[in-house]
PDB file of N, CA and C in Angstrom:
ATOM      1  N   VAL F   1     105.665  83.963-147.732  1.00  0.00           N
ATOM      2  CA  VAL F   1     105.063  85.085-147.380  1.00  0.00           C
ATOM      3  C   VAL F   1     104.687  86.127-147.952  1.00  0.00           C
ATOM      4  N   GLU F   2     105.022  86.422-148.887  1.00  0.00           N
ATOM      5  CA  GLU F   2     104.578  87.524-149.991  1.00  0.00           C
ATOM      6  C   GLU F   2     103.528  87.158-150.694  1.00  0.00           C
ATOM      7  N   LEU F   3     103.104  86.008-151.163  1.00  0.00           N
ATOM      8  CA  LEU F   3     101.934  85.872-151.718  1.00  0.00           C
ATOM      9  C   LEU F   3     100.884  85.899-150.582  1.00  0.00           C
ATOM     10  N   ALA F   4     100.993  85.300-149.326  1.00  0.00           N
ATOM     11  CA  ALA F   4     100.058  85.596-148.616  1.00  0.00           C
ATOM     12  C   ALA F   4      99.607  87.024-148.136  1.00  0.00           C
ATOM     13  N   VAL F   5     100.707  87.756-148.484  1.00  0.00           N
ATOM     14  CA  VAL F   5     100.192  89.349-147.734  1.00  0.00           C
ATOM     15  C   VAL F   5      99.610  90.032-149.100  1.00  0.00           C
ATOM     16  N   ALA F   6      99.821  89.267-150.236  1.00  0.00           N
ATOM     17  CA  ALA F   6      99.274  90.012-151.655  1.00  0.00           C
ATOM     18  C   ALA F   6      97.961  89.874-151.661  1.00  0.00           C
ATOM     19  N   ALA F   7      97.884  88.218-151.063  1.00  0.00           N
ATOM     20  CA  ALA F   7      96.176  87.784-151.278  1.00  0.00           C
ATOM     21  C   ALA F   7      95.287  88.161-150.188  1.00  0.00           C
ATOM     22  N   GLY F   8      96.285  88.513-148.961  1.00  0.00           N
ATOM     23  CA  GLY F   8      95.243  88.967-147.847  1.00  0.00           C
ATOM     24  C   GLY F   8      94.801  87.662-147.351  1.00  0.00           C
ATOM     25  N   ASP F   9      95.421  86.522-147.335  1.00  0.00           N
ATOM     26  CA  ASP F   9      94.983  85.346-146.709  1.00  0.00           C
ATOM     27  C   ASP F   9      95.856  85.199-145.227  1.00  0.00           C
ATOM     28  N   GLN F  10      95.432  85.582-144.027  1.00  0.00           N
ATOM     29  CA  GLN F  10      96.124  85.343-142.889  1.00  0.00           C
ATOM     30  C   GLN F  10      96.522  84.031-142.526  1.00  0.00           C
ATOM     31  N   ARG F  11      95.912  82.890-142.689  1.00  0.00           N
ATOM     32  CA  ARG F  11      95.937  81.766-142.277  1.00  0.00           C
ATOM     33  C   ARG F  11      97.469  81.297-143.151  1.00  0.00           C
ATOM     34  N   ALA F  12      97.510  81.802-144.449  1.00  0.00           N
ATOM     35  CA  ALA F  12      98.251  81.289-145.351  1.00  0.00           C
ATOM     36  C   ALA F  12      99.766  82.157-144.638  1.00  0.00           C
ATOM     37  N   LEU F  13      99.360  83.393-144.355  1.00  0.00           N
ATOM     38  CA  LEU F  13     100.705  84.539-143.777  1.00  0.00           C
ATOM     39  C   LEU F  13     101.182  83.668-142.329  1.00  0.00           C
ATOM     40  N   LEU F  14     100.361  83.277-141.779  1.00  0.00           N
ATOM     41  CA  LEU F  14     100.728  82.615-140.430  1.00  0.00           C
ATOM     42  C   LEU F  14     101.735  81.100-140.680  1.00  0.00           C
ATOM     43  N   GLU F  15     100.943  80.386-141.642  1.00  0.00           N
ATOM     44  CA  GLU F  15     101.944  79.491-142.269  1.00  0.00           C
ATOM     45  C   GLU F  15     103.085  79.472-142.674  1.00  0.00           C
ATOM     46  N   GLY F  16     103.009  80.744-143.353  1.00  0.00           N
ATOM     47  CA  GLY F  16     104.598  81.314-144.243  1.00  0.00           C
ATOM     48  C   GLY F  16     105.246  81.629-143.176  1.00  0.00           C
ATOM     49  N   LEU F  17     105.138  82.421-142.185  1.00  0.00           N
ATOM     50  CA  LEU F  17     105.910  82.737-141.157  1.00  0.00           C
ATOM     51  C   LEU F  17     106.392  81.485-140.107  1.00  0.00           C
ATOM     52  N   THR F  18     105.604  80.849-140.067  1.00  0.00           N
ATOM     53  CA  THR F  18     106.161  79.215-139.537  1.00  0.00           C
ATOM     54  C   THR F  18     107.354  78.354-140.109  1.00  0.00           C
ATOM     55  N   GLU F  19     106.552  78.585-141.288  1.00  0.00           N
ATOM     56  CA  GLU F  19     107.744  77.870-142.542  1.00  0.00           C
ATOM     57  C   GLU F  19     109.008  78.610-142.082  1.00  0.00           C
ATOM     58  N   ARG F  20     108.791  79.779-142.210  1.00  0.00           N
ATOM     59  CA  ARG F  20     110.314  80.643-142.089  1.00  0.00           C
ATOM     60  C   ARG F  20     111.090  80.403-140.949  1.00  0.00           C
ATOM     61  N   GLY F  21     110.535  80.589-139.627  1.00  0.00           N
ATOM     62  CA  GLY F  21     110.947  79.981-138.526  1.00  0.00           C
ATOM     63  C   GLY F  21     111.534  79.120-138.481  1.00  0.00           C
ATOM     64  N   ALA F  22     111.037  77.738-139.174  1.00  0.00           N
ATOM     65  CA  ALA F  22     111.380  76.607-139.364  1.00  0.00           C
ATOM     66  C   ALA F  22     112.687  76.354-140.222  1.00  0.00           C
ATOM     67  N   THR F  23     112.732  77.076-141.268  1.00  0.00           N
ATOM     68  CA  THR F  23     113.703  77.238-141.909  1.00  0.00           C
ATOM     69  C   THR F  23     115.403  77.782-141.442  1.00  0.00           C
ATOM     70  N   GLU F  24     114.639  79.380-140.786  1.00  0.00           N
ATOM     71  CA  GLU F  24     115.655  79.525-139.643  1.00  0.00           C
ATOM     72  C   GLU F  24     116.650  78.529-138.795  1.00  0.00           C
ATOM     73  N   ALA F  25     115.639  77.844-138.133  1.00  0.00           N
ATOM     74  CA  ALA F  25     116.141  77.014-137.328  1.00  0.00           C
ATOM     75  C   ALA F  25     116.825  76.137-137.804  1.00  0.00           C
ATOM     76  N   ALA F  26     116.540  75.387-139.084  1.00  0.00           N
ATOM     77  CA  ALA F  26     117.317  74.192-139.450  1.00  0.00           C
ATOM     78  C   ALA F  26     119.002  75.194-140.175  1.00  0.00           C
ATOM     79  N   ALA F  27     118.559  76.396-140.582  1.00  0.00           N
ATOM     80  CA  ALA F  27     120.080  77.035-140.679  1.00  0.00           C
ATOM     81  C   ALA F  27     120.794  77.174-139.485  1.00  0.00           C
ATOM     82  N   GLY F  28     120.503  77.018-138.284  1.00  0.00           N
ATOM     83  CA  GLY F  28     121.089  77.310-137.156  1.00  0.00           C
ATOM     84  C   GLY F  28     120.718  78.778-136.985  1.00  0.00           C
ATOM     85  N   SER F  29     120.259  79.841-137.428  1.00  0.00           N
ATOM     86  CA  SER F  29     119.427  80.858-136.649  1.00  0.00           C
ATOM     87  C   SER F  29     118.412  80.800-135.703  1.00  0.00           C
ATOM     88  N   HIS F  30     118.746  80.299-134.524  1.00  0.00           N
ATOM     89  CA  HIS F  30     117.554  80.030-133.615  1.00  0.00           C
ATOM     90  C   HIS F  30     117.222  81.009-132.841  1.00  0.00           C
ATOM     91  N   ASP F  31     117.907  82.551-133.009  1.00  0.00           N
ATOM     92  CA  ASP F  31     117.392  83.537-132.381  1.00  0.00           C
ATOM     93  C   ASP F  31     116.911  84.561-133.177  1.00  0.00           C
ATOM     94  N   ARG F  32     116.494  84.133-134.731  1.00  0.00           N
ATOM     95  CA  ARG F  32     115.680  84.737-135.611  1.00  0.00           C
ATOM     96  C   ARG F  32     114.300  83.817-135.707  1.00  0.00           C
ATOM     97  N   ALA F  33     114.574  82.295-135.210  1.00  0.00           N
ATOM     98  CA  ALA F  33     113.121  80.987-135.234  1.00  0.00           C
ATOM     99  C   ALA F  33     112.561  81.372-134.131  1.00  0.00           C
ATOM    100  N   ALA F  34     113.285  81.705-132.930  1.00  0.00           N
ATOM    101  CA  ALA F  34     112.826  82.257-131.829  1.00  0.00           C
ATOM    102  C   ALA F  34     111.673  83.430-132.047  1.00  0.00           C
ATOM    103  N   LEU F  35     112.376  84.364-132.500  1.00  0.00           N
ATOM    104  CA  LEU F  35     111.438  85.807-132.909  1.00  0.00           C
ATOM    105  C   LEU F  35     110.101  85.555-133.647  1.00  0.00           C
ATOM    106  N   LEU F  36     110.738  84.751-134.843  1.00  0.00           N
ATOM    107  CA  LEU F  36     109.576  84.328-135.690  1.00  0.00           C
ATOM    108  C   LEU F  36     107.921  83.908-134.814  1.00  0.00           C
ATOM    109  N   PHE F  37     108.933  82.470-134.176  1.00  0.00           N
ATOM    110  CA  PHE F  37     107.800  81.594-133.512  1.00  0.00           C
ATOM    111  C   PHE F  37     106.827  82.775-132.263  1.00  0.00           C
ATOM    112  N   GLY F  38     107.802  83.594-131.778  1.00  0.00           N
ATOM    113  CA  GLY F  38     106.981  84.252-130.720  1.00  0.00           C
ATOM    114  C   GLY F  38     106.003  85.621-131.463  1.00  0.00           C
ATOM    115  N   ALA F  39     106.264  85.981-132.764  1.00  0.00           N
ATOM    116  CA  ALA F  39     105.441  86.509-133.494  1.00  0.00           C
ATOM    117  C   ALA F  39     104.261  85.954-133.958  1.00  0.00           C
ATOM    118  N   THR F  40     104.453  85.219-134.435  1.00  0.00           N
ATOM    119  CA  THR F  40     103.294  83.885-135.258  1.00  0.00           C
ATOM    120  C   THR F  40     102.521  84.031-134.028  1.00  0.00           C
ATOM    121  N   GLN F  41     102.816  83.594-133.368  1.00  0.00           N
ATOM    122  CA  GLN F  41     101.959  83.274-131.663  1.00  0.00           C
ATOM    123  C   GLN F  41     100.862  84.304-131.611  1.00  0.00           C
ATOM    124  N   ALA F  42     102.004  85.479-131.472  1.00  0.00           N
ATOM    125  CA  ALA F  42     100.817  86.643-131.148  1.00  0.00           C
ATOM    126  C   ALA F  42      99.968  86.993-132.126  1.00  0.00           C
ATOM    127  N   MET F  43     100.468  86.393-133.429  1.00  0.00           N
ATOM    128  CA  MET F  43      99.124  87.267-134.356  1.00  0.00           C
ATOM    129  C   MET F  43      97.912  85.988-134.208  1.00  0.00           C
ATOM    130  N   ARG F  44      98.736  85.024-134.010  1.00  0.00           N
ATOM    131  CA  ARG F  44      97.366  83.983-134.015  1.00  0.00           C
ATOM    132  C   ARG F  44      96.782  84.230-132.854  1.00  0.00           C
ATOM    133  N   ASP F  45      97.354  84.635-131.539  1.00  0.00           N
ATOM    134  CA  ASP F  45      96.000  85.260-130.692  1.00  0.00           C
ATOM    135  C   ASP F  45      95.351  86.302-130.819  1.00  0.00           C
ATOM    136  N   GLU F  46      96.027  87.143-131.332  1.00  0.00           N
ATOM    137  CA  GLU F  46      95.284  88.510-131.918  1.00  0.00           C
ATOM    138  C   GLU F  46      94.198  87.851-132.679  1.00  0.00           C
ATOM    139  N   ARG F  47      94.589  87.334-133.876  1.00  0.00           N
ATOM    140  CA  ARG F  47      93.124  86.894-134.937  1.00  0.00           C
ATOM    141  C   ARG F  47      92.563  85.835-134.678  1.00  0.00           C
ATOM    142  N   GLY F  48      92.488  85.246-133.353  1.00  0.00           N
ATOM    143  CA  GLY F  48      91.803  84.090-132.999  1.00  0.00           C
ATOM    144  C   GLY F  48      91.819  82.964-134.084  1.00  0.00           C
ATOM    145  N   ILE F  49      93.414  82.894-134.720  1.00  0.00           N
ATOM    146  CA  ILE F  49      93.103  81.920-135.246  1.00  0.00           C
ATOM    147  C   ILE F  49      94.417  80.463-134.794  1.00  0.00           C
ATOM    148  N   PRO F  50      93.718  79.305-134.475  1.00  0.00           N
ATOM    149  CA  PRO F  50      94.418  78.019-133.733  1.00  0.00           C
ATOM    150  C   PRO F  50      94.870  77.914-134.524  1.00  0.00           C
ATOM    151  N   VAL F  51      95.973  77.069-133.814  1.00  0.00           N
ATOM    152  CA  VAL F  51      96.822  75.919-134.312  1.00  0.00           C
ATOM    153  C   VAL F  51      96.305  74.964-134.276  1.00  0.00           C
ATOM    154  N   THR F  52      96.715  73.960-135.677  1.00  0.00           N
ATOM    155  CA  THR F  52      96.000  72.891-135.189  1.00  0.00           C
ATOM    156  C   THR F  52      97.201  71.760-134.708  1.00  0.00           C
ATOM    157  N   ARG F  53      96.390  70.618-134.589  1.00  0.00           N
ATOM    158  CA  ARG F  53      96.869  69.618-133.790  1.00  0.00           C
ATOM    159  C   ARG F  53      98.345  69.389-134.547  1.00  0.00           C
ATOM    160  N   SER F  54      98.493  69.013-135.794  1.00  0.00           N
ATOM    161  CA  SER F  54      99.779  68.869-136.262  1.00  0.00           C
ATOM    162  C   SER F  54     100.775  69.653-136.191  1.00  0.00           C
ATOM    163  N   GLU F  55     100.054  70.915-136.317  1.00  0.00           N
ATOM    164  CA  GLU F  55     100.870  72.044-136.647  1.00  0.00           C
ATOM    165  C   GLU F  55     101.690  72.549-135.209  1.00  0.00           C
ATOM    166  N   ALA F  56     100.754  72.036-133.978  1.00  0.00           N
ATOM    167  CA  ALA F  56     101.104  72.345-133.053  1.00  0.00           C
ATOM    168  C   ALA F  56     102.098  71.524-132.353  1.00  0.00           C
ATOM    169  N   GLY F  57     102.282  70.122-132.484  1.00  0.00           N
ATOM    170  CA  GLY F  57     103.228  69.359-132.021  1.00  0.00           C
ATOM    171  C   GLY F  57     104.876  70.118-132.929  1.00  0.00           C
ATOM    172  N   ARG F  58     104.775  70.433-134.646  1.00  0.00           N
ATOM    173  CA  ARG F  58     105.732  70.367-135.201  1.00  0.00           C
ATOM    174  C   ARG F  58     106.290  71.838-134.614  1.00  0.00           C
ATOM    175  N   ILE F  59     105.153  72.966-134.497  1.00  0.00           N
ATOM    176  CA  ILE F  59     105.745  74.371-133.669  1.00  0.00           C
ATOM    177  C   ILE F  59     106.583  73.833-132.269  1.00  0.00           C
ATOM    178  N   ALA F  60     106.118  73.203-131.442  1.00  0.00           N
ATOM    179  CA  ALA F  60     106.340  72.642-130.200  1.00  0.00           C
ATOM    180  C   ALA F  60     107.817  72.165-130.380  1.00  0.00           C
ATOM    181  N   ALA F  61     107.991  71.160-131.275  1.00  0.00           N
ATOM    182  CA  ALA F  61     109.298  70.562-131.222  1.00  0.00           C
ATOM    183  C   ALA F  61     110.206  71.779-132.002  1.00  0.00           C
ATOM    184  N   LEU F  62     110.107  72.331-132.889  1.00  0.00           N
ATOM    185  CA  LEU F  62     110.913  73.423-133.153  1.00  0.00           C
ATOM    186  C   LEU F  62     111.254  74.097-132.341  1.00  0.00           C
ATOM    187  N   SER F  63     110.122  74.652-131.532  1.00  0.00           N
ATOM    188  CA  SER F  63     110.774  75.662-130.348  1.00  0.00           C
ATOM    189  C   SER F  63     111.505  75.165-129.122  1.00  0.00           C
ATOM    190  N   ASP F  64     111.191  73.935-129.038  1.00  0.00           N
ATOM    191  CA  ASP F  64     112.078  73.389-128.287  1.00  0.00           C
ATOM    192  C   ASP F  64     113.660  73.150-128.330  1.00  0.00           C
ATOM    193  N   ALA F  65     114.178  72.809-129.520  1.00  0.00           N
ATOM    194  CA  ALA F  65     115.075  72.955-130.237  1.00  0.00           C
ATOM    195  C   ALA F  65     115.914  74.172-129.853  1.00  0.00           C
ATOM    196  N   ALA F  66     115.072  75.384-130.807  1.00  0.00           N
ATOM    197  CA  ALA F  66     115.828  76.513-130.381  1.00  0.00           C
ATOM    198  C   ALA F  66     116.212  76.583-129.002  1.00  0.00           C
ATOM    199  N   GLU F  67     115.167  76.664-128.026  1.00  0.00           N
ATOM    200  CA  GLU F  67     115.429  76.999-126.677  1.00  0.00           C
ATOM    201  C   GLU F  67     116.578  76.103-126.062  1.00  0.00           C
ATOM    202  N   ARG F  68     116.821  74.776-126.667  1.00  0.00           N
ATOM    203  CA  ARG F  68     117.669  74.087-126.057  1.00  0.00           C
ATOM    204  C   ARG F  68     119.379  74.836-126.868  1.00  0.00           C
ATOM    205  N   ALA F  69     119.252  74.881-128.043  1.00  0.00           N
ATOM    206  CA  ALA F  69     120.326  75.973-128.784  1.00  0.00           C
ATOM    207  C   ALA F  69     120.676  76.883-128.457  1.00  0.00           C
ATOM    208  N   LEU F  70     119.624  77.942-127.282  1.00  0.00           N
ATOM    209  CA  LEU F  70     120.114  79.619-127.460  1.00  0.00           C
ATOM    210  C   LEU F  70     120.190  79.358-125.406  1.00  0.00           C
ATOM    211  N   GLY F  71     119.082  78.170-124.958  1.00  0.00           N
ATOM    212  CA  GLY F  71     119.145  78.476-123.878  1.00  0.00           C
ATOM    213  C   GLY F  71     118.107  79.258-123.301  1.00  0.00           C
ATOM    214  N   ARG F  72     117.293  78.640-122.165  1.00  0.00           N
ATOM    215  CA  ARG F  72     116.137  79.435-121.618  1.00  0.00           C
ATOM    216  C   ARG F  72     115.726  80.981-121.675  1.00  0.00           C
ATOM    217  N   GLU F  73     116.691  81.507-121.132  1.00  0.00           N
ATOM    218  CA  GLU F  73     116.711  83.166-120.956  1.00  0.00           C
ATOM    219  C   GLU F  73     116.850  83.493-122.449  1.00  0.00           C
ATOM    220  N   GLN F  74     117.696  83.226-123.238  1.00  0.00           N
ATOM    221  CA  GLN F  74     117.809  84.228-124.644  1.00  0.00           C
ATOM    222  C   GLN F  74     116.699  83.443-126.023  1.00  0.00           C
ATOM    223  N   PHE F  75     116.083  82.403-125.598  1.00  0.00           N
ATOM    224  CA  PHE F  75     115.121  81.767-125.779  1.00  0.00           C
ATOM    225  C   PHE F  75     113.871  83.052-125.466  1.00  0.00           C
ATOM    226  N   ALA F  76     113.205  83.104-124.448  1.00  0.00           N
ATOM    227  CA  ALA F  76     112.230  83.692-123.823  1.00  0.00           C
ATOM    228  C   ALA F  76     112.523  85.603-124.302  1.00  0.00           C
ATOM    229  N   ALA F  77     113.879  85.780-124.242  1.00  0.00           N
ATOM    230  CA  ALA F  77     113.676  86.742-124.761  1.00  0.00           C
ATOM    231  C   ALA F  77     113.752  87.117-126.507  1.00  0.00           C
ATOM    232  N   ALA F  78     114.135  86.522-126.913  1.00  0.00           N
ATOM    233  CA  ALA F  78     113.807  86.434-128.749  1.00  0.00           C
ATOM    234  C   ALA F  78     112.201  86.268-128.826  1.00  0.00           C
ATOM    235  N   HIS F  79     111.766  85.334-127.993  1.00  0.00           N
ATOM    236  CA  HIS F  79     110.245  85.044-128.688  1.00  0.00           C
ATOM    237  C   HIS F  79     109.400  86.525-127.926  1.00  0.00           C
ATOM    238  N   ALA F  80     109.612  86.904-126.904  1.00  0.00           N
ATOM    239  CA  ALA F  80     108.933  87.956-126.311  1.00  0.00           C
ATOM    240  C   ALA F  80     109.286  89.122-127.507  1.00  0.00           C
ATOM    241  N   ALA F  81     110.196  89.459-127.982  1.00  0.00           N
ATOM    242  CA  ALA F  81     110.874  90.349-128.840  1.00  0.00           C
ATOM    243  C   ALA F  81     109.804  89.989-130.118  1.00  0.00           C
ATOM    244  N   GLY F  82     109.416  88.852-130.532  1.00  0.00           N
ATOM    245  CA  GLY F  82     108.679  88.385-131.378  1.00  0.00           C
ATOM    246  C   GLY F  82     107.581  88.601-131.111  1.00  0.00           C
ATOM    247  N   ARG F  83     106.863  88.412-130.342  1.00  0.00           N
ATOM    248  CA  ARG F  83     105.626  88.800-129.691  1.00  0.00           C
ATOM    249  C   ARG F  83     105.274  90.285-129.732  1.00  0.00           C
ATOM    250  N   ALA F  84     106.341  91.305-129.523  1.00  0.00           N
ATOM    251  CA  ALA F  84     106.291  92.721-129.520  1.00  0.00           C
ATOM    252  C   ALA F  84     105.876  93.245-130.940  1.00  0.00           C
ATOM    253  N   LEU F  85     106.583  92.568-132.027  1.00  0.00           N
ATOM    254  CA  LEU F  85     106.505  92.983-133.374  1.00  0.00           C
ATOM    255  C   LEU F  85     105.125  93.405-133.941  1.00  0.00           C
ATOM    256  N   SER F  86     105.085  94.171-134.472  1.00  0.00           N
ATOM    257  CA  SER F  86     104.094  94.951-135.213  1.00  0.00           C
ATOM    258  C   SER F  86     103.971  93.584-136.898  1.00  0.00           C
ATOM    259  N   ARG F  87     102.831  93.632-137.128  1.00  0.00           N
ATOM    260  CA  ARG F  87     102.381  93.150-138.493  1.00  0.00           C
ATOM    261  C   ARG F  87     103.448  93.240-139.406  1.00  0.00           C
ATOM    262  N   SER F  88     103.842  94.609-139.851  1.00  0.00           N
ATOM    263  CA  SER F  88     104.576  94.871-140.553  1.00  0.00           C
ATOM    264  C   SER F  88     105.987  94.560-140.498  1.00  0.00           C
ATOM    265  N   GLU F  89     106.139  94.449-139.339  1.00  0.00           N
ATOM    266  CA  GLU F  89     107.927  94.431-138.581  1.00  0.00           C
ATOM    267  C   GLU F  89     107.654  92.962-139.016  1.00  0.00           C
ATOM    268  N   VAL F  90     107.063  91.989-138.418  1.00  0.00           N
ATOM    269  CA  VAL F  90     107.331  90.744-138.646  1.00  0.00           C
ATOM    270  C   VAL F  90     107.574  90.321-140.002  1.00  0.00           C
ATOM    271  N   ILE F  91     106.752  90.812-140.774  1.00  0.00           N
ATOM    272  CA  ILE F  91     106.668  90.487-142.089  1.00  0.00           C
ATOM    273  C   ILE F  91     108.148  90.834-142.629  1.00  0.00           C
ATOM    274  N   GLU F  92     108.641  92.377-142.354  1.00  0.00           N
ATOM    275  CA  GLU F  92     109.892  92.760-142.760  1.00  0.00           C
ATOM    276  C   GLU F  92     110.695  91.932-142.537  1.00  0.00           C
ATOM    277  N   VAL F  93     110.938  90.963-141.062  1.00  0.00           N
ATOM    278  CA  VAL F  93     111.960  89.810-140.410  1.00  0.00           C
ATOM    279  C   VAL F  93     111.698  89.050-141.717  1.00  0.00           C
ATOM    280  N   ALA F  94     110.963  88.933-141.784  1.00  0.00           N
ATOM    281  CA  ALA F  94     110.674  87.235-142.338  1.00  0.00           C
ATOM    282  C   ALA F  94     110.991  87.057-143.833  1.00  0.00           C
ATOM    283  N   LEU F  95     111.232  88.636-144.328  1.00  0.00           N
ATOM    284  CA  LEU F  95     111.370  88.711-145.824  1.00  0.00           C
ATOM    285  C   LEU F  95     113.239  88.831-146.238  1.00  0.00           C
ATOM    286  N   ALA F  96     113.454  89.601-145.151  1.00  0.00           N
ATOM    287  CA  ALA F  96     115.349  89.884-145.116  1.00  0.00           C
ATOM    288  C   ALA F  96     116.244  88.749-145.192  1.00  0.00           C
TER     289      ALA F  96
END
């Protein structure tokens, strides 16, 4: 994430944020994973950067796992909170 920010590479930043979400999910921090997945989706939507097919399947599987762990309402709340974050706030969360 830090290298992508320094290089100004939006696609690399989005990939890094997705990987950070995956790491959080693997560590059992499903709320942070949902937050990062929501933020990444919002950033993709704003910048018109689509998800590749391989990424889409992986992100869907990780999101589904986080939703099962948290429950639908808690996942939706965390995902929405992530979508509301600014770019700098997302980066701050990812690097924390």
